[in-house]
Every structure is written in C-alpha cells, then in structure tokens.
Amino acid sequence: MAPKGSERVVKKVVAENRKARFNYEILDTYEAGLVLTGTEVKSLRDGKANIAESYASDEDGEIWLINSYLPEYLQGNRFNHDTRRRRKLLLSKREIHRLRIGVNREGMTLVPLKIYFNEKGRAKMELALAKGKKLHDKRETEKERDWNRQKGRLLKDRG
C-alpha cells in the first residue's frame, strides 16, 4: 500500500483546445464545473467532444460555455441532447466577479482550454482569462518552437 502523500492525481482529458495557447496569451486559469445532462456525460466519456471554436460568456452574473460540440450519444434515442447548446459553468461568486472585471474593464477573453474528468469522476473544465496575441507575437512563438525542436535534434545527434 502506498503512503498517503504519494497519491497521484489522475485526470482523463476528454477535449483540449490546442490552438488557444498559440492564439492567446494565457494570464490566469480557473477550474469550473459543467452543468450537463445524462447523455452529455455519456457522450463525453466516449471522448469525441470538441471545444476548439468555443468561448465563454458572462450573462446576468453567470458564465456560459458557448459553441462547444458534444456529439449525440448513440443509445440516447429521444432523450438525447442538442449538440451545440449553451452550457452553464459552475464557479464561485468571487471567481465570476474576477472574470467579469477582466472581460469588461481590461478587454480580455474567456477561453476554454480543456475538459476532463477529475479523480471523483466529475466533468470539469479548465477556463483561461486570456489576451489575444498580435501577428508578430504568433510569429515569435512559432520561431521559438522551431528553435526548441531544432535544438532537441542537435542534442540528440551529439549525445
């Protein structure tokens, strides 16, 4: 039996927004719960969700996930969900207040980074408060990524 302090946190990532880190400068991240129906959870467990084109919005003091795609569950028949419906995100009042300030005053964007199941089996979302990158910033990121790849190849050949 393993000691108490050495327990590993296992997250099963279901959907990831890989373009977000390229298109946005991530300033702060939050973990939010998702309000889902039964067929949406089963569809998420199949692992075919897509959040690449989705974003979060503040409406009436609540944060909503918009334009995320969860395919219909095949065995859901007439009780299935709408694939692109708006989904409510569960955050504390303090976190919602911080996000509203960032979006309204400072012109930032709420970008979903990934959806995963935590160790209790609950669907969670990693939400980022981000600022859009300019074209020259994107080029700089691409140059840095290429250089790191080249550096790895050179070190691999010599070592």
mmCIF file with all atom_site columns, C-alpha atoms in Angstrom:
data_model
loop_
_atom_site.group_PDB
_atom_site.id
_atom_site.type_symbol
_atom_site.label_atom_id
_atom_site.label_alt_id
_atom_site.label_comp_id
_atom_site.label_asym_id
_atom_site.label_entity_id
_atom_site.label_seq_id
_atom_site.pdbx_PDB_ins_code
_atom_site.Cartn_x
_atom_site.Cartn_y
_atom_site.Cartn_z
_atom_site.occupancy
_atom_site.B_iso_or_equiv
_atom_site.pdbx_formal_charge
_atom_site.auth_seq_id
_atom_site.auth_comp_id
_atom_site.auth_asym_id
_atom_site.auth_atom_id
_atom_site.pdbx_PDB_model_num
ATOM 1   C CA . MET A 1 1   ? 0.000   0.000  0.000   1.00 0.00 ? 1   MET A CA 1
ATOM 2   C CA . ALA A 1 2   ? 1.332   3.434  -0.957  1.00 0.00 ? 2   ALA A CA 1
ATOM 3   C CA . PRO A 1 3   ? 1.949   6.135  1.652   1.00 0.00 ? 3   PRO A CA 1
ATOM 4   C CA . LYS A 1 4   ? -0.688  8.865  1.986   1.00 0.00 ? 4   LYS A CA 1
ATOM 5   C CA . GLY A 1 5   ? 1.375   11.693 0.461   1.00 0.00 ? 5   GLY A CA 1
ATOM 6   C CA . SER A 1 6   ? 2.289   9.858  -2.745  1.00 0.00 ? 6   SER A CA 1
ATOM 7   C CA . GLU A 1 7   ? -1.193  9.645  -4.288  1.00 0.00 ? 7   GLU A CA 1
ATOM 8   C CA . ARG A 1 8   ? -1.218  10.700 -7.927  1.00 0.00 ? 8   ARG A CA 1
ATOM 9   C CA . VAL A 1 9   ? -3.964  12.900 -9.298  1.00 0.00 ? 9   VAL A CA 1
ATOM 10  C CA . VAL A 1 10  ? -5.254  11.259 -12.468 1.00 0.00 ? 10  VAL A CA 1
ATOM 11  C CA . LYS A 1 11  ? -7.143  13.440 -14.941 1.00 0.00 ? 11  LYS A CA 1
ATOM 12  C CA . LYS A 1 12  ? -8.726  11.913 -18.013 1.00 0.00 ? 12  LYS A CA 1
ATOM 13  C CA . VAL A 1 13  ? -8.595  14.680 -20.618 1.00 0.00 ? 13  VAL A CA 1
ATOM 14  C CA . VAL A 1 14  ? -11.612 14.454 -22.917 1.00 0.00 ? 14  VAL A CA 1
ATOM 15  C CA . ALA A 1 15  ? -11.215 17.541 -25.117 1.00 0.00 ? 15  ALA A CA 1
ATOM 16  C CA . GLU A 1 16  ? -8.374  20.014 -25.466 1.00 0.00 ? 16  GLU A CA 1
ATOM 17  C CA . ASN A 1 17  ? -8.154  23.379 -27.196 1.00 0.00 ? 17  ASN A CA 1
ATOM 18  C CA . ARG A 1 18  ? -4.619  23.196 -28.579 1.00 0.00 ? 18  ARG A CA 1
ATOM 19  C CA . LYS A 1 19  ? -4.869  26.405 -30.620 1.00 0.00 ? 19  LYS A CA 1
ATOM 20  C CA . ALA A 1 20  ? -5.672  28.503 -27.546 1.00 0.00 ? 20  ALA A CA 1
ATOM 21  C CA . ARG A 1 21  ? -2.085  28.727 -26.311 1.00 0.00 ? 21  ARG A CA 1
ATOM 22  C CA . PHE A 1 22  ? -0.954  29.802 -29.783 1.00 0.00 ? 22  PHE A CA 1
ATOM 23  C CA . ASN A 1 23  ? -3.688  32.400 -30.384 1.00 0.00 ? 23  ASN A CA 1
ATOM 24  C CA . TYR A 1 24  ? -3.920  33.795 -26.848 1.00 0.00 ? 24  TYR A CA 1
ATOM 25  C CA . GLU A 1 25  ? -1.595  34.846 -24.060 1.00 0.00 ? 25  GLU A CA 1
ATOM 26  C CA . ILE A 1 26  ? -2.898  32.924 -21.044 1.00 0.00 ? 26  ILE A CA 1
ATOM 27  C CA . LEU A 1 27  ? -2.903  35.145 -17.956 1.00 0.00 ? 27  LEU A CA 1
ATOM 28  C CA . ASP A 1 28  ? -4.908  33.166 -15.388 1.00 0.00 ? 28  ASP A CA 1
ATOM 29  C CA . THR A 1 29  ? -6.654  29.769 -15.279 1.00 0.00 ? 29  THR A CA 1
ATOM 30  C CA . TYR A 1 30  ? -9.695  28.582 -13.356 1.00 0.00 ? 30  TYR A CA 1
ATOM 31  C CA . GLU A 1 31  ? -11.298 25.188 -12.816 1.00 0.00 ? 31  GLU A CA 1
ATOM 32  C CA . ALA A 1 32  ? -15.036 25.212 -13.453 1.00 0.00 ? 32  ALA A CA 1
ATOM 33  C CA . GLY A 1 33  ? -17.701 22.558 -13.183 1.00 0.00 ? 33  GLY A CA 1
ATOM 34  C CA . LEU A 1 34  ? -20.127 21.918 -16.041 1.00 0.00 ? 34  LEU A CA 1
ATOM 35  C CA . VAL A 1 35  ? -23.913 21.569 -15.840 1.00 0.00 ? 35  VAL A CA 1
ATOM 36  C CA . LEU A 1 36  ? -24.585 18.565 -18.095 1.00 0.00 ? 36  LEU A CA 1
ATOM 37  C CA . THR A 1 37  ? -27.440 16.174 -18.810 1.00 0.00 ? 37  THR A CA 1
ATOM 38  C CA . GLY A 1 38  ? -27.035 12.396 -18.597 1.00 0.00 ? 38  GLY A CA 1
ATOM 39  C CA . THR A 1 39  ? -26.495 11.796 -22.307 1.00 0.00 ? 39  THR A CA 1
ATOM 40  C CA . GLU A 1 40  ? -23.920 14.613 -22.430 1.00 0.00 ? 40  GLU A CA 1
ATOM 41  C CA . VAL A 1 41  ? -21.859 12.919 -19.712 1.00 0.00 ? 41  VAL A CA 1
ATOM 42  C CA . LYS A 1 42  ? -22.012 9.588  -21.522 1.00 0.00 ? 42  LYS A CA 1
ATOM 43  C CA . SER A 1 43  ? -21.020 11.281 -24.775 1.00 0.00 ? 43  SER A CA 1
ATOM 44  C CA . LEU A 1 44  ? -18.086 12.986 -23.007 1.00 0.00 ? 44  LEU A CA 1
ATOM 45  C CA . ARG A 1 45  ? -16.895 9.635  -21.676 1.00 0.00 ? 45  ARG A CA 1
ATOM 46  C CA . ASP A 1 46  ? -16.711 8.412  -25.291 1.00 0.00 ? 46  ASP A CA 1
ATOM 47  C CA . GLY A 1 47  ? -14.142 11.199 -25.821 1.00 0.00 ? 47  GLY A CA 1
ATOM 48  C CA . LYS A 1 48  ? -15.348 12.854 -29.005 1.00 0.00 ? 48  LYS A CA 1
ATOM 49  C CA . ALA A 1 49  ? -16.039 16.369 -27.741 1.00 0.00 ? 49  ALA A CA 1
ATOM 50  C CA . ASN A 1 50  ? -14.668 19.486 -29.419 1.00 0.00 ? 50  ASN A CA 1
ATOM 51  C CA . ILE A 1 51  ? -14.026 22.876 -27.776 1.00 0.00 ? 51  ILE A CA 1
ATOM 52  C CA . ALA A 1 52  ? -11.693 24.342 -30.424 1.00 0.00 ? 52  ALA A CA 1
ATOM 53  C CA . GLU A 1 53  ? -14.157 27.023 -31.563 1.00 0.00 ? 53  GLU A CA 1
ATOM 54  C CA . SER A 1 54  ? -15.908 27.612 -28.259 1.00 0.00 ? 54  SER A CA 1
ATOM 55  C CA . TYR A 1 55  ? -15.710 30.502 -25.819 1.00 0.00 ? 55  TYR A CA 1
ATOM 56  C CA . ALA A 1 56  ? -17.231 31.532 -22.509 1.00 0.00 ? 56  ALA A CA 1
ATOM 57  C CA . SER A 1 57  ? -19.512 34.500 -21.958 1.00 0.00 ? 57  SER A CA 1
ATOM 58  C CA . ASP A 1 58  ? -20.797 36.448 -18.953 1.00 0.00 ? 58  ASP A CA 1
ATOM 59  C CA . GLU A 1 59  ? -24.581 36.854 -18.972 1.00 0.00 ? 59  GLU A CA 1
ATOM 60  C CA . ASP A 1 60  ? -26.645 38.012 -15.991 1.00 0.00 ? 60  ASP A CA 1
ATOM 61  C CA . GLY A 1 61  ? -23.933 37.214 -13.459 1.00 0.00 ? 61  GLY A CA 1
ATOM 62  C CA . GLU A 1 62  ? -23.383 33.661 -14.740 1.00 0.00 ? 62  GLU A CA 1
ATOM 63  C CA . ILE A 1 63  ? -20.698 32.229 -17.017 1.00 0.00 ? 63  ILE A CA 1
ATOM 64  C CA . TRP A 1 64  ? -21.883 30.195 -20.023 1.00 0.00 ? 64  TRP A CA 1
ATOM 65  C CA . LEU A 1 65  ? -19.923 27.960 -22.407 1.00 0.00 ? 65  LEU A CA 1
ATOM 66  C CA . ILE A 1 66  ? -20.978 28.724 -25.972 1.00 0.00 ? 66  ILE A CA 1
ATOM 67  C CA . ASN A 1 67  ? -20.443 26.793 -29.212 1.00 0.00 ? 67  ASN A CA 1
ATOM 68  C CA . SER A 1 68  ? -18.920 23.661 -27.692 1.00 0.00 ? 68  SER A CA 1
ATOM 69  C CA . TYR A 1 69  ? -19.661 20.435 -29.541 1.00 0.00 ? 69  TYR A CA 1
ATOM 70  C CA . LEU A 1 70  ? -20.706 17.269 -27.703 1.00 0.00 ? 70  LEU A CA 1
ATOM 71  C CA . PRO A 1 71  ? -21.930 14.646 -30.197 1.00 0.00 ? 71  PRO A CA 1
ATOM 72  C CA . GLU A 1 72  ? -25.206 12.867 -29.555 1.00 0.00 ? 72  GLU A CA 1
ATOM 73  C CA . TYR A 1 73  ? -24.997 9.687  -27.500 1.00 0.00 ? 73  TYR A CA 1
ATOM 74  C CA . LEU A 1 74  ? -25.828 6.776  -29.821 1.00 0.00 ? 74  LEU A CA 1
ATOM 75  C CA . GLN A 1 75  ? -28.048 4.909  -27.340 1.00 0.00 ? 75  GLN A CA 1
ATOM 76  C CA . GLY A 1 76  ? -29.817 8.081  -26.171 1.00 0.00 ? 76  GLY A CA 1
ATOM 77  C CA . ASN A 1 77  ? -32.781 7.841  -28.615 1.00 0.00 ? 77  ASN A CA 1
ATOM 78  C CA . ARG A 1 78  ? -35.377 10.590 -27.998 1.00 0.00 ? 78  ARG A CA 1
ATOM 79  C CA . PHE A 1 79  ? -33.792 11.737 -24.719 1.00 0.00 ? 79  PHE A CA 1
ATOM 80  C CA . ASN A 1 80  ? -30.646 12.941 -26.475 1.00 0.00 ? 80  ASN A CA 1
ATOM 81  C CA . HIS A 1 81  ? -29.244 16.439 -26.055 1.00 0.00 ? 81  HIS A CA 1
ATOM 82  C CA . ASP A 1 82  ? -28.685 19.273 -28.517 1.00 0.00 ? 82  ASP A CA 1
ATOM 83  C CA . THR A 1 83  ? -25.075 19.054 -29.715 1.00 0.00 ? 83  THR A CA 1
ATOM 84  C CA . ARG A 1 84  ? -24.249 22.794 -29.604 1.00 0.00 ? 84  ARG A CA 1
ATOM 85  C CA . ARG A 1 85  ? -26.391 24.020 -26.719 1.00 0.00 ? 85  ARG A CA 1
ATOM 86  C CA . ARG A 1 86  ? -25.133 26.600 -24.218 1.00 0.00 ? 86  ARG A CA 1
ATOM 87  C CA . ARG A 1 87  ? -23.818 25.017 -21.021 1.00 0.00 ? 87  ARG A CA 1
ATOM 88  C CA . LYS A 1 88  ? -23.595 26.735 -17.660 1.00 0.00 ? 88  LYS A CA 1
ATOM 89  C CA . LEU A 1 89  ? -20.212 26.796 -15.913 1.00 0.00 ? 89  LEU A CA 1
ATOM 90  C CA . LEU A 1 90  ? -20.071 26.426 -12.150 1.00 0.00 ? 90  LEU A CA 1
ATOM 91  C CA . LEU A 1 91  ? -17.749 28.934 -10.456 1.00 0.00 ? 91  LEU A CA 1
ATOM 92  C CA . SER A 1 92  ? -17.748 30.687 -7.105  1.00 0.00 ? 92  SER A CA 1
ATOM 93  C CA . LYS A 1 93  ? -19.089 34.255 -6.892  1.00 0.00 ? 93  LYS A CA 1
ATOM 94  C CA . ARG A 1 94  ? -15.586 35.588 -6.276  1.00 0.00 ? 94  ARG A CA 1
ATOM 95  C CA . GLU A 1 95  ? -14.219 33.865 -9.385  1.00 0.00 ? 95  GLU A CA 1
ATOM 96  C CA . ILE A 1 96  ? -17.146 35.112 -11.503 1.00 0.00 ? 96  ILE A CA 1
ATOM 97  C CA . HIS A 1 97  ? -16.513 38.644 -10.241 1.00 0.00 ? 97  HIS A CA 1
ATOM 98  C CA . ARG A 1 98  ? -12.808 38.437 -11.164 1.00 0.00 ? 98  ARG A CA 1
ATOM 99  C CA . LEU A 1 99  ? -13.637 37.118 -14.620 1.00 0.00 ? 99  LEU A CA 1
ATOM 100 C CA . ARG A 1 100 ? -16.237 39.855 -15.216 1.00 0.00 ? 100 ARG A CA 1
ATOM 101 C CA . ILE A 1 101 ? -13.709 42.543 -14.274 1.00 0.00 ? 101 ILE A CA 1
ATOM 102 C CA . GLY A 1 102 ? -11.113 41.049 -16.621 1.00 0.00 ? 102 GLY A CA 1
ATOM 103 C CA . VAL A 1 103 ? -13.513 40.852 -19.539 1.00 0.00 ? 103 VAL A CA 1
ATOM 104 C CA . ASN A 1 104 ? -15.329 44.175 -19.084 1.00 0.00 ? 104 ASN A CA 1
ATOM 105 C CA . ARG A 1 105 ? -12.539 46.519 -17.978 1.00 0.00 ? 105 ARG A CA 1
ATOM 106 C CA . GLU A 1 106 ? -9.400  45.056 -19.478 1.00 0.00 ? 106 GLU A CA 1
ATOM 107 C CA . GLY A 1 107 ? -10.780 43.622 -22.741 1.00 0.00 ? 107 GLY A CA 1
ATOM 108 C CA . MET A 1 108 ? -9.746  40.021 -22.139 1.00 0.00 ? 108 MET A CA 1
ATOM 109 C CA . THR A 1 109 ? -11.414 36.835 -23.375 1.00 0.00 ? 109 THR A CA 1
ATOM 110 C CA . LEU A 1 110 ? -12.603 33.694 -21.596 1.00 0.00 ? 110 LEU A CA 1
ATOM 111 C CA . VAL A 1 111 ? -11.125 30.713 -23.437 1.00 0.00 ? 111 VAL A CA 1
ATOM 112 C CA . PRO A 1 112 ? -11.785 27.054 -22.555 1.00 0.00 ? 112 PRO A CA 1
ATOM 113 C CA . LEU A 1 113 ? -8.510  25.092 -22.511 1.00 0.00 ? 113 LEU A CA 1
ATOM 114 C CA . LYS A 1 114 ? -9.638  21.538 -21.771 1.00 0.00 ? 114 LYS A CA 1
ATOM 115 C CA . ILE A 1 115 ? -12.455 19.359 -20.469 1.00 0.00 ? 115 ILE A CA 1
ATOM 116 C CA . TYR A 1 116 ? -11.507 16.483 -18.214 1.00 0.00 ? 116 TYR A CA 1
ATOM 117 C CA . PHE A 1 117 ? -12.827 14.133 -15.555 1.00 0.00 ? 117 PHE A CA 1
ATOM 118 C CA . ASN A 1 118 ? -11.281 14.637 -12.111 1.00 0.00 ? 118 ASN A CA 1
ATOM 119 C CA . GLU A 1 119 ? -10.427 11.901 -9.618  1.00 0.00 ? 119 GLU A CA 1
ATOM 120 C CA . LYS A 1 120 ? -14.062 11.821 -8.382  1.00 0.00 ? 120 LYS A CA 1
ATOM 121 C CA . GLY A 1 121 ? -15.344 11.267 -11.926 1.00 0.00 ? 121 GLY A CA 1
ATOM 122 C CA . ARG A 1 122 ? -16.855 14.755 -12.286 1.00 0.00 ? 122 ARG A CA 1
ATOM 123 C CA . ALA A 1 123 ? -16.610 16.665 -15.556 1.00 0.00 ? 123 ALA A CA 1
ATOM 124 C CA . LYS A 1 124 ? -14.517 19.809 -15.128 1.00 0.00 ? 124 LYS A CA 1
ATOM 125 C CA . MET A 1 125 ? -13.269 22.494 -17.466 1.00 0.00 ? 125 MET A CA 1
ATOM 126 C CA . GLU A 1 126 ? -10.048 24.479 -17.342 1.00 0.00 ? 126 GLU A CA 1
ATOM 127 C CA . LEU A 1 127 ? -11.023 28.041 -18.249 1.00 0.00 ? 127 LEU A CA 1
ATOM 128 C CA . ALA A 1 128 ? -8.465  30.748 -19.006 1.00 0.00 ? 128 ALA A CA 1
ATOM 129 C CA . LEU A 1 129 ? -8.585  34.507 -18.819 1.00 0.00 ? 129 LEU A CA 1
ATOM 130 C CA . ALA A 1 130 ? -6.569  35.426 -21.896 1.00 0.00 ? 130 ALA A CA 1
ATOM 131 C CA . LYS A 1 131 ? -5.481  38.286 -24.099 1.00 0.00 ? 131 LYS A CA 1
ATOM 132 C CA . GLY A 1 132 ? -5.365  37.893 -27.892 1.00 0.00 ? 132 GLY A CA 1
ATOM 133 C CA . LYS A 1 133 ? -1.910  37.775 -29.473 1.00 0.00 ? 133 LYS A CA 1
ATOM 134 C CA . LYS A 1 134 ? -0.919  40.009 -32.342 1.00 0.00 ? 134 LYS A CA 1
ATOM 135 C CA . LEU A 1 135 ? 0.526   38.553 -35.548 1.00 0.00 ? 135 LEU A CA 1
ATOM 136 C CA . HIS A 1 136 ? 4.125   39.359 -34.591 1.00 0.00 ? 136 HIS A CA 1
ATOM 137 C CA . ASP A 1 137 ? 3.653   37.613 -31.220 1.00 0.00 ? 137 ASP A CA 1
ATOM 138 C CA . LYS A 1 138 ? 2.412   34.492 -33.014 1.00 0.00 ? 138 LYS A CA 1
ATOM 139 C CA . ARG A 1 139 ? 5.450   34.566 -35.302 1.00 0.00 ? 139 ARG A CA 1
ATOM 140 C CA . GLU A 1 140 ? 7.743   34.859 -32.284 1.00 0.00 ? 140 GLU A CA 1
ATOM 141 C CA . THR A 1 141 ? 6.059   31.851 -30.661 1.00 0.00 ? 141 THR A CA 1
ATOM 142 C CA . GLU A 1 142 ? 6.484   29.849 -33.856 1.00 0.00 ? 142 GLU A CA 1
ATOM 143 C CA . LYS A 1 143 ? 10.179  30.778 -34.130 1.00 0.00 ? 143 LYS A CA 1
ATOM 144 C CA . GLU A 1 144 ? 10.782  29.777 -30.524 1.00 0.00 ? 144 GLU A CA 1
ATOM 145 C CA . ARG A 1 145 ? 9.004   26.449 -31.032 1.00 0.00 ? 145 ARG A CA 1
ATOM 146 C CA . ASP A 1 146 ? 11.050  25.706 -34.179 1.00 0.00 ? 146 ASP A CA 1
ATOM 147 C CA . TRP A 1 147 ? 14.299  26.598 -32.423 1.00 0.00 ? 147 TRP A CA 1
ATOM 148 C CA . ASN A 1 148 ? 13.497  24.308 -29.488 1.00 0.00 ? 148 ASN A CA 1
ATOM 149 C CA . ARG A 1 149 ? 12.711  21.475 -31.898 1.00 0.00 ? 149 ARG A CA 1
ATOM 150 C CA . GLN A 1 150 ? 15.993  22.042 -33.773 1.00 0.00 ? 150 GLN A CA 1
ATOM 151 C CA . LYS A 1 151 ? 17.938  22.264 -30.516 1.00 0.00 ? 151 LYS A CA 1
ATOM 152 C CA . GLY A 1 152 ? 16.469  18.932 -29.407 1.00 0.00 ? 152 GLY A CA 1
ATOM 153 C CA . ARG A 1 153 ? 17.522  17.297 -32.674 1.00 0.00 ? 153 ARG A CA 1
ATOM 154 C CA . LEU A 1 154 ? 21.066  18.667 -32.400 1.00 0.00 ? 154 LEU A CA 1
ATOM 155 C CA . LEU A 1 155 ? 21.444  17.470 -28.818 1.00 0.00 ? 155 LEU A CA 1
ATOM 156 C CA . LYS A 1 156 ? 20.039  14.061 -29.752 1.00 0.00 ? 156 LYS A CA 1
ATOM 157 C CA . ASP A 1 157 ? 22.552  13.683 -32.628 1.00 0.00 ? 157 ASP A CA 1
ATOM 158 C CA . ARG A 1 158 ? 25.547  14.664 -30.481 1.00 0.00 ? 158 ARG A CA 1
ATOM 159 C CA . GLY A 1 159 ? 24.577  12.762 -27.337 1.00 0.00 ? 159 GLY A CA 1
#
